[in-house]
Amino acid sequence: MPSRPEAPAIAIIVGSDSDLPVVDRATQVLRRFDLDSEVRVASAHRSPEYLRRLVRDGESRGWRVVIAAAGGAAHLAGAIAAETVLPVIGVPLDASPLRGLDALLATVQMPPGVPVATVAIGEWGMHNAALLAVQILATADEELRSRYREEKASLAARVEEKDATLGGEQS
Ligand code: RP5
């Protein structure tokens, strides 16, 4: 496995290269905070040994939080959480006729002892997974925390602007 000496704090692992299109949603969010991520493909089912080595190597190189996105009977996030003490955010993807409900249940319903912070299915989940990763890093980074506060303030301002376009009329 290609190994680099220093890694970004955020890793995004997907179960297949067919999942890669949704990764953009997360990397765009991270870029707003000037954060890089390391995007990797590894499967809990098809390449369990490779996944294990990837996670152990990533943790030793400096990953601090892992976003794991997979579809179908998605055990990726749980399998990663089994190998590391890093926080793992699971993103269920819509990749089968069950439209992500299968991945949601497989990802969210972890037995006690091995938590996975599961977010929404698909693009919304990728977006929020990136924000959650920023929040986790921000617990030990005052500058990042302050930027996150600004992000929330601008979110609120955008809602108020949209409301203002209605002319402030009450129904
Ligand atoms: C999962 O199976 C992957 O995360 C992907 O969402 C799904 C289908 O994978 P491919 O058959 O397209 O490689 O493991």
PDB file of C-alpha atoms and ligand atoms in Angstrom:
ATOM      1  CA  MET A   1       0.000   0.000   0.000  1.00  0.00           C
ATOM      2  CA  PRO A   2       1.395   3.434  -0.898  1.00  0.00           C
ATOM      3  CA  SER A   3       2.275   5.110   2.385  1.00  0.00           C
ATOM      4  CA  ARG A   4       3.076   8.757   3.024  1.00  0.00           C
ATOM      5  CA  PRO A   5       4.871  10.026   6.116  1.00  0.00           C
ATOM      6  CA  GLU A   6       2.297  12.654   7.089  1.00  0.00           C
ATOM      7  CA  ALA A   7      -1.401  12.503   6.471  1.00  0.00           C
ATOM      8  CA  PRO A   8      -4.210  15.056   6.638  1.00  0.00           C
ATOM      9  CA  ALA A   9      -6.224  14.881   9.849  1.00  0.00           C
ATOM     10  CA  ILE A  10      -9.360  13.853   7.957  1.00  0.00           C
ATOM     11  CA  ALA A  11      -9.619  10.604   6.014  1.00  0.00           C
ATOM     12  CA  ILE A  12     -12.546   9.807   3.743  1.00  0.00           C
ATOM     13  CA  ILE A  13     -12.807   6.107   2.938  1.00  0.00           C
ATOM     14  CA  VAL A  14     -15.382   4.811   0.465  1.00  0.00           C
ATOM     15  CA  GLY A  15     -16.311   1.196  -0.136  1.00  0.00           C
ATOM     16  CA  SER A  16     -15.947   1.410  -3.910  1.00  0.00           C
ATOM     17  CA  ASP A  17     -14.801   3.784  -6.603  1.00  0.00           C
ATOM     18  CA  SER A  18     -18.470   3.907  -7.619  1.00  0.00           C
ATOM     19  CA  ASP A  19     -19.015   5.932  -4.405  1.00  0.00           C
ATOM     20  CA  LEU A  20     -16.505   8.631  -5.365  1.00  0.00           C
ATOM     21  CA  PRO A  21     -18.964  11.152  -6.888  1.00  0.00           C
ATOM     22  CA  VAL A  22     -20.506  11.945  -3.475  1.00  0.00           C
ATOM     23  CA  VAL A  23     -17.098  12.567  -1.930  1.00  0.00           C
ATOM     24  CA  ASP A  24     -16.974  15.978  -3.634  1.00  0.00           C
ATOM     25  CA  ARG A  25     -19.752  17.190  -1.378  1.00  0.00           C
ATOM     26  CA  ALA A  26     -17.529  16.611   1.665  1.00  0.00           C
ATOM     27  CA  THR A  27     -14.303  17.932   0.167  1.00  0.00           C
ATOM     28  CA  GLN A  28     -16.055  21.156  -0.888  1.00  0.00           C
ATOM     29  CA  VAL A  29     -17.190  21.727   2.697  1.00  0.00           C
ATOM     30  CA  LEU A  30     -13.707  21.005   4.042  1.00  0.00           C
ATOM     31  CA  ARG A  31     -12.140  23.412   1.566  1.00  0.00           C
ATOM     32  CA  ARG A  32     -14.226  26.225   3.091  1.00  0.00           C
ATOM     33  CA  PHE A  33     -12.204  25.626   6.254  1.00  0.00           C
ATOM     34  CA  ASP A  34      -8.911  25.194   4.347  1.00  0.00           C
ATOM     35  CA  LEU A  35      -8.793  21.551   5.396  1.00  0.00           C
ATOM     36  CA  ASP A  36      -7.356  18.792   3.238  1.00  0.00           C
ATOM     37  CA  SER A  37      -8.525  15.217   3.346  1.00  0.00           C
ATOM     38  CA  GLU A  38      -7.122  11.892   2.246  1.00  0.00           C
ATOM     39  CA  VAL A  39      -9.606  10.010   0.061  1.00  0.00           C
ATOM     40  CA  ARG A  40      -9.189   6.223  -0.132  1.00  0.00           C
ATOM     41  CA  VAL A  41     -11.079   3.210  -1.441  1.00  0.00           C
ATOM     42  CA  ALA A  42     -11.243   0.036   0.644  1.00  0.00           C
ATOM     43  CA  SER A  43     -13.976  -2.496   1.223  1.00  0.00           C
ATOM     44  CA  ALA A  44     -14.997  -4.201   4.461  1.00  0.00           C
ATOM     45  CA  HIS A  45     -16.216  -7.194   2.481  1.00  0.00           C
ATOM     46  CA  ARG A  46     -13.985  -7.393  -0.575  1.00  0.00           C
ATOM     47  CA  SER A  47     -10.648  -6.328   0.897  1.00  0.00           C
ATOM     48  CA  PRO A  48     -10.827  -6.691   4.703  1.00  0.00           C
ATOM     49  CA  GLU A  49      -7.069  -7.155   5.145  1.00  0.00           C
ATOM     50  CA  TYR A  50      -6.277  -4.134   2.994  1.00  0.00           C
ATOM     51  CA  LEU A  51      -8.799  -2.050   4.955  1.00  0.00           C
ATOM     52  CA  ARG A  52      -7.224  -3.101   8.243  1.00  0.00           C
ATOM     53  CA  ARG A  53      -3.730  -2.132   7.085  1.00  0.00           C
ATOM     54  CA  LEU A  54      -4.979   1.122   5.591  1.00  0.00           C
ATOM     55  CA  VAL A  55      -6.632   2.225   8.836  1.00  0.00           C
ATOM     56  CA  ARG A  56      -3.693   1.282  11.052  1.00  0.00           C
ATOM     57  CA  ASP A  57      -1.269   2.998   8.694  1.00  0.00           C
ATOM     58  CA  GLY A  58      -3.462   6.120   8.449  1.00  0.00           C
ATOM     59  CA  GLU A  59      -3.790   6.401  12.209  1.00  0.00           C
ATOM     60  CA  SER A  60      -0.031   6.170  12.627  1.00  0.00           C
ATOM     61  CA  ARG A  61       0.507   8.818   9.920  1.00  0.00           C
ATOM     62  CA  GLY A  62      -1.771  11.397  11.544  1.00  0.00           C
ATOM     63  CA  TRP A  63      -5.436  10.817  10.716  1.00  0.00           C
ATOM     64  CA  ARG A  64      -7.584  12.209  13.537  1.00  0.00           C
ATOM     65  CA  VAL A  65     -11.072  11.453  12.249  1.00  0.00           C
ATOM     66  CA  VAL A  66     -12.382   9.047   9.623  1.00  0.00           C
ATOM     67  CA  ILE A  67     -15.428   9.516   7.404  1.00  0.00           C
ATOM     68  CA  ALA A  68     -16.576   6.145   6.034  1.00  0.00           C
ATOM     69  CA  ALA A  69     -19.141   6.059   3.234  1.00  0.00           C
ATOM     70  CA  ALA A  70     -20.602   2.911   1.710  1.00  0.00           C
ATOM     71  CA  GLY A  71     -23.778   1.508   0.261  1.00  0.00           C
ATOM     72  CA  GLY A  72     -25.662  -1.773   0.493  1.00  0.00           C
ATOM     73  CA  ALA A  73     -25.031  -3.968   3.545  1.00  0.00           C
ATOM     74  CA  ALA A  74     -22.526  -1.341   4.601  1.00  0.00           C
ATOM     75  CA  HIS A  75     -20.139  -2.581   7.265  1.00  0.00           C
ATOM     76  CA  LEU A  76     -17.339  -0.238   6.265  1.00  0.00           C
ATOM     77  CA  ALA A  77     -17.721   2.275   9.102  1.00  0.00           C
ATOM     78  CA  GLY A  78     -18.093  -0.448  11.729  1.00  0.00           C
ATOM     79  CA  ALA A  79     -15.128  -2.391  10.393  1.00  0.00           C
ATOM     80  CA  ILE A  80     -13.009   0.769  10.555  1.00  0.00           C
ATOM     81  CA  ALA A  81     -14.231   1.552  14.072  1.00  0.00           C
ATOM     82  CA  ALA A  82     -13.184  -1.971  15.067  1.00  0.00           C
ATOM     83  CA  GLU A  83      -9.581  -1.199  14.042  1.00  0.00           C
ATOM     84  CA  THR A  84      -9.029   2.264  15.472  1.00  0.00           C
ATOM     85  CA  VAL A  85      -9.666   4.513  18.449  1.00  0.00           C
ATOM     86  CA  LEU A  86     -10.225   7.461  16.109  1.00  0.00           C
ATOM     87  CA  PRO A  87     -13.787   8.791  15.848  1.00  0.00           C
ATOM     88  CA  VAL A  88     -15.566   7.290  12.839  1.00  0.00           C
ATOM     89  CA  ILE A  89     -18.402   9.048  11.038  1.00  0.00           C
ATOM     90  CA  GLY A  90     -20.508   6.697   8.938  1.00  0.00           C
ATOM     91  CA  VAL A  91     -22.297   7.879   5.806  1.00  0.00           C
ATOM     92  CA  PRO A  92     -24.868   5.452   4.408  1.00  0.00           C
ATOM     93  CA  LEU A  93     -25.056   5.670   0.616  1.00  0.00           C
ATOM     94  CA  ASP A  94     -27.873   5.013  -1.817  1.00  0.00           C
ATOM     95  CA  ALA A  95     -26.311   2.255  -3.941  1.00  0.00           C
ATOM     96  CA  SER A  96     -28.915  -0.491  -4.116  1.00  0.00           C
ATOM     97  CA  PRO A  97     -32.615  -1.001  -4.797  1.00  0.00           C
ATOM     98  CA  LEU A  98     -33.232  -0.243  -1.085  1.00  0.00           C
ATOM     99  CA  ARG A  99     -32.071   3.360  -1.716  1.00  0.00           C
ATOM    100  CA  GLY A 100     -29.703   3.585   1.255  1.00  0.00           C
ATOM    101  CA  LEU A 101     -32.068   2.290   3.920  1.00  0.00           C
ATOM    102  CA  ASP A 102     -30.002  -0.914   3.996  1.00  0.00           C
ATOM    103  CA  ALA A 103     -26.776   1.066   4.483  1.00  0.00           C
ATOM    104  CA  LEU A 104     -28.407   3.313   7.087  1.00  0.00           C
ATOM    105  CA  LEU A 105     -29.452   0.407   9.277  1.00  0.00           C
ATOM    106  CA  ALA A 106     -26.142  -1.435   8.826  1.00  0.00           C
ATOM    107  CA  THR A 107     -24.168   1.695   9.718  1.00  0.00           C
ATOM    108  CA  VAL A 108     -26.249   3.167  12.529  1.00  0.00           C
ATOM    109  CA  GLN A 109     -27.151   0.091  14.499  1.00  0.00           C
ATOM    110  CA  MET A 110     -23.751  -0.651  16.023  1.00  0.00           C
ATOM    111  CA  PRO A 111     -23.733  -2.888  19.097  1.00  0.00           C
ATOM    112  CA  PRO A 112     -22.537  -1.290  22.366  1.00  0.00           C
ATOM    113  CA  GLY A 113     -18.777  -0.795  22.574  1.00  0.00           C
ATOM    114  CA  VAL A 114     -17.919   0.221  19.023  1.00  0.00           C
ATOM    115  CA  PRO A 115     -19.631   3.524  18.155  1.00  0.00           C
ATOM    116  CA  VAL A 116     -20.088   4.958  14.687  1.00  0.00           C
ATOM    117  CA  ALA A 117     -21.472   8.509  14.433  1.00  0.00           C
ATOM    118  CA  THR A 118     -23.981   7.951  11.660  1.00  0.00           C
ATOM    119  CA  VAL A 119     -25.296  10.814   9.546  1.00  0.00           C
ATOM    120  CA  ALA A 120     -27.942  11.118   6.836  1.00  0.00           C
ATOM    121  CA  ILE A 121     -28.041   9.069   3.641  1.00  0.00           C
ATOM    122  CA  GLY A 122     -26.081  10.301   0.620  1.00  0.00           C
ATOM    123  CA  GLU A 123     -25.063  13.896  -0.146  1.00  0.00           C
ATOM    124  CA  TRP A 124     -26.652  15.412   2.942  1.00  0.00           C
ATOM    125  CA  GLY A 125     -24.720  12.906   5.000  1.00  0.00           C
ATOM    126  CA  MET A 126     -21.440  13.682   3.243  1.00  0.00           C
ATOM    127  CA  HIS A 127     -22.009  17.395   3.883  1.00  0.00           C
ATOM    128  CA  ASN A 128     -22.769  16.906   7.566  1.00  0.00           C
ATOM    129  CA  ALA A 129     -20.002  14.341   7.996  1.00  0.00           C
ATOM    130  CA  ALA A 130     -17.517  16.966   6.830  1.00  0.00           C
ATOM    131  CA  LEU A 131     -18.957  19.538   9.246  1.00  0.00           C
ATOM    132  CA  LEU A 132     -18.881  17.024  12.087  1.00  0.00           C
ATOM    133  CA  ALA A 133     -15.228  16.265  11.293  1.00  0.00           C
ATOM    134  CA  VAL A 134     -14.490  19.998  11.455  1.00  0.00           C
ATOM    135  CA  GLN A 135     -16.281  20.229  14.805  1.00  0.00           C
ATOM    136  CA  ILE A 136     -14.270  17.286  16.183  1.00  0.00           C
ATOM    137  CA  LEU A 137     -10.976  18.903  15.137  1.00  0.00           C
ATOM    138  CA  ALA A 138     -12.211  22.267  16.423  1.00  0.00           C
ATOM    139  CA  THR A 139     -12.484  20.941  19.975  1.00  0.00           C
ATOM    140  CA  ALA A 140      -8.677  21.308  20.120  1.00  0.00           C
ATOM    141  CA  ASP A 141      -8.304  24.268  17.768  1.00  0.00           C
ATOM    142  CA  GLU A 142      -9.628  27.678  18.812  1.00  0.00           C
ATOM    143  CA  GLU A 143      -9.141  29.231  15.366  1.00  0.00           C
ATOM    144  CA  LEU A 144     -11.127  26.457  13.705  1.00  0.00           C
ATOM    145  CA  ARG A 145     -13.818  26.822  16.377  1.00  0.00           C
ATOM    146  CA  SER A 146     -14.089  30.504  15.620  1.00  0.00           C
ATOM    147  CA  ARG A 147     -14.372  29.804  11.870  1.00  0.00           C
ATOM    148  CA  TYR A 148     -17.079  27.267  12.602  1.00  0.00           C
ATOM    149  CA  ARG A 149     -18.995  29.899  14.584  1.00  0.00           C
ATOM    150  CA  GLU A 150     -18.755  32.215  11.560  1.00  0.00           C
ATOM    151  CA  GLU A 151     -20.049  29.407   9.321  1.00  0.00           C
ATOM    152  CA  LYS A 152     -23.103  28.963  11.544  1.00  0.00           C
ATOM    153  CA  ALA A 153     -23.687  32.703  11.667  1.00  0.00           C
ATOM    154  CA  SER A 154     -23.587  32.935   7.886  1.00  0.00           C
ATOM    155  CA  LEU A 155     -26.020  30.019   7.636  1.00  0.00           C
ATOM    156  CA  ALA A 156     -28.442  31.877   9.891  1.00  0.00           C
ATOM    157  CA  ALA A 157     -27.934  35.116   7.943  1.00  0.00           C
ATOM    158  CA  ARG A 158     -28.780  33.334   4.675  1.00  0.00           C
ATOM    159  CA  VAL A 159     -32.087  32.098   6.128  1.00  0.00           C
ATOM    160  CA  GLU A 160     -32.962  35.612   7.288  1.00  0.00           C
ATOM    161  CA  GLU A 161     -32.102  37.017   3.840  1.00  0.00           C
ATOM    162  CA  LYS A 162     -34.404  34.495   2.216  1.00  0.00           C
ATOM    163  CA  ASP A 163     -37.173  35.397   4.639  1.00  0.00           C
ATOM    164  CA  ALA A 164     -36.590  39.085   3.886  1.00  0.00           C
ATOM    165  CA  THR A 165     -37.181  38.425   0.180  1.00  0.00           C
ATOM    166  CA  LEU A 166     -40.765  37.551   1.159  1.00  0.00           C
ATOM    167  CA  GLY A 167     -41.149  41.151   2.245  1.00  0.00           C
ATOM    168  CA  GLY A 168     -41.603  40.391   5.907  1.00  0.00           C
ATOM    169  CA  GLU A 169     -45.310  39.834   5.343  1.00  0.00           C
ATOM    170  CA  GLN A 170     -47.217  37.811   7.838  1.00  0.00           C
ATOM    171  CA  SER A 171     -49.837  35.392   6.668  1.00  0.00           C
TER     172      SER A 171
HETATM  173  C1  RP5 B   1     -20.478  -1.029  -1.354  1.00  0.00           C
HETATM  174  O1  RP5 B   1     -21.152  -1.608  -2.411  1.00  0.00           O
HETATM  175  C2  RP5 B   1     -19.845   0.198  -1.920  1.00  0.00           C
HETATM  176  O2  RP5 B   1     -19.662   1.157  -0.915  1.00  0.00           O
HETATM  177  C3  RP5 B   1     -20.813   0.650  -2.981  1.00  0.00           C
HETATM  178  O3  RP5 B   1     -21.689   1.659  -2.470  1.00  0.00           O
HETATM  179  C4  RP5 B   1     -21.603  -0.604  -3.278  1.00  0.00           C
HETATM  180  C5  RP5 B   1     -21.469  -1.059  -4.708  1.00  0.00           C
HETATM  181  O4  RP5 B   1     -20.101  -1.201  -5.046  1.00  0.00           O
HETATM  182  P1  RP5 B   1     -19.661  -1.535  -6.534  1.00  0.00           P
HETATM  183  O5  RP5 B   1     -20.304  -2.847  -6.898  1.00  0.00           O
HETATM  184  O6  RP5 B   1     -20.163  -0.404  -7.405  1.00  0.00           O
HETATM  185  O7  RP5 B   1     -18.155  -1.597  -6.501  1.00  0.00           O
HETATM  186  O8  RP5 B   1     -19.524  -1.880  -0.818  1.00  0.00           O
END
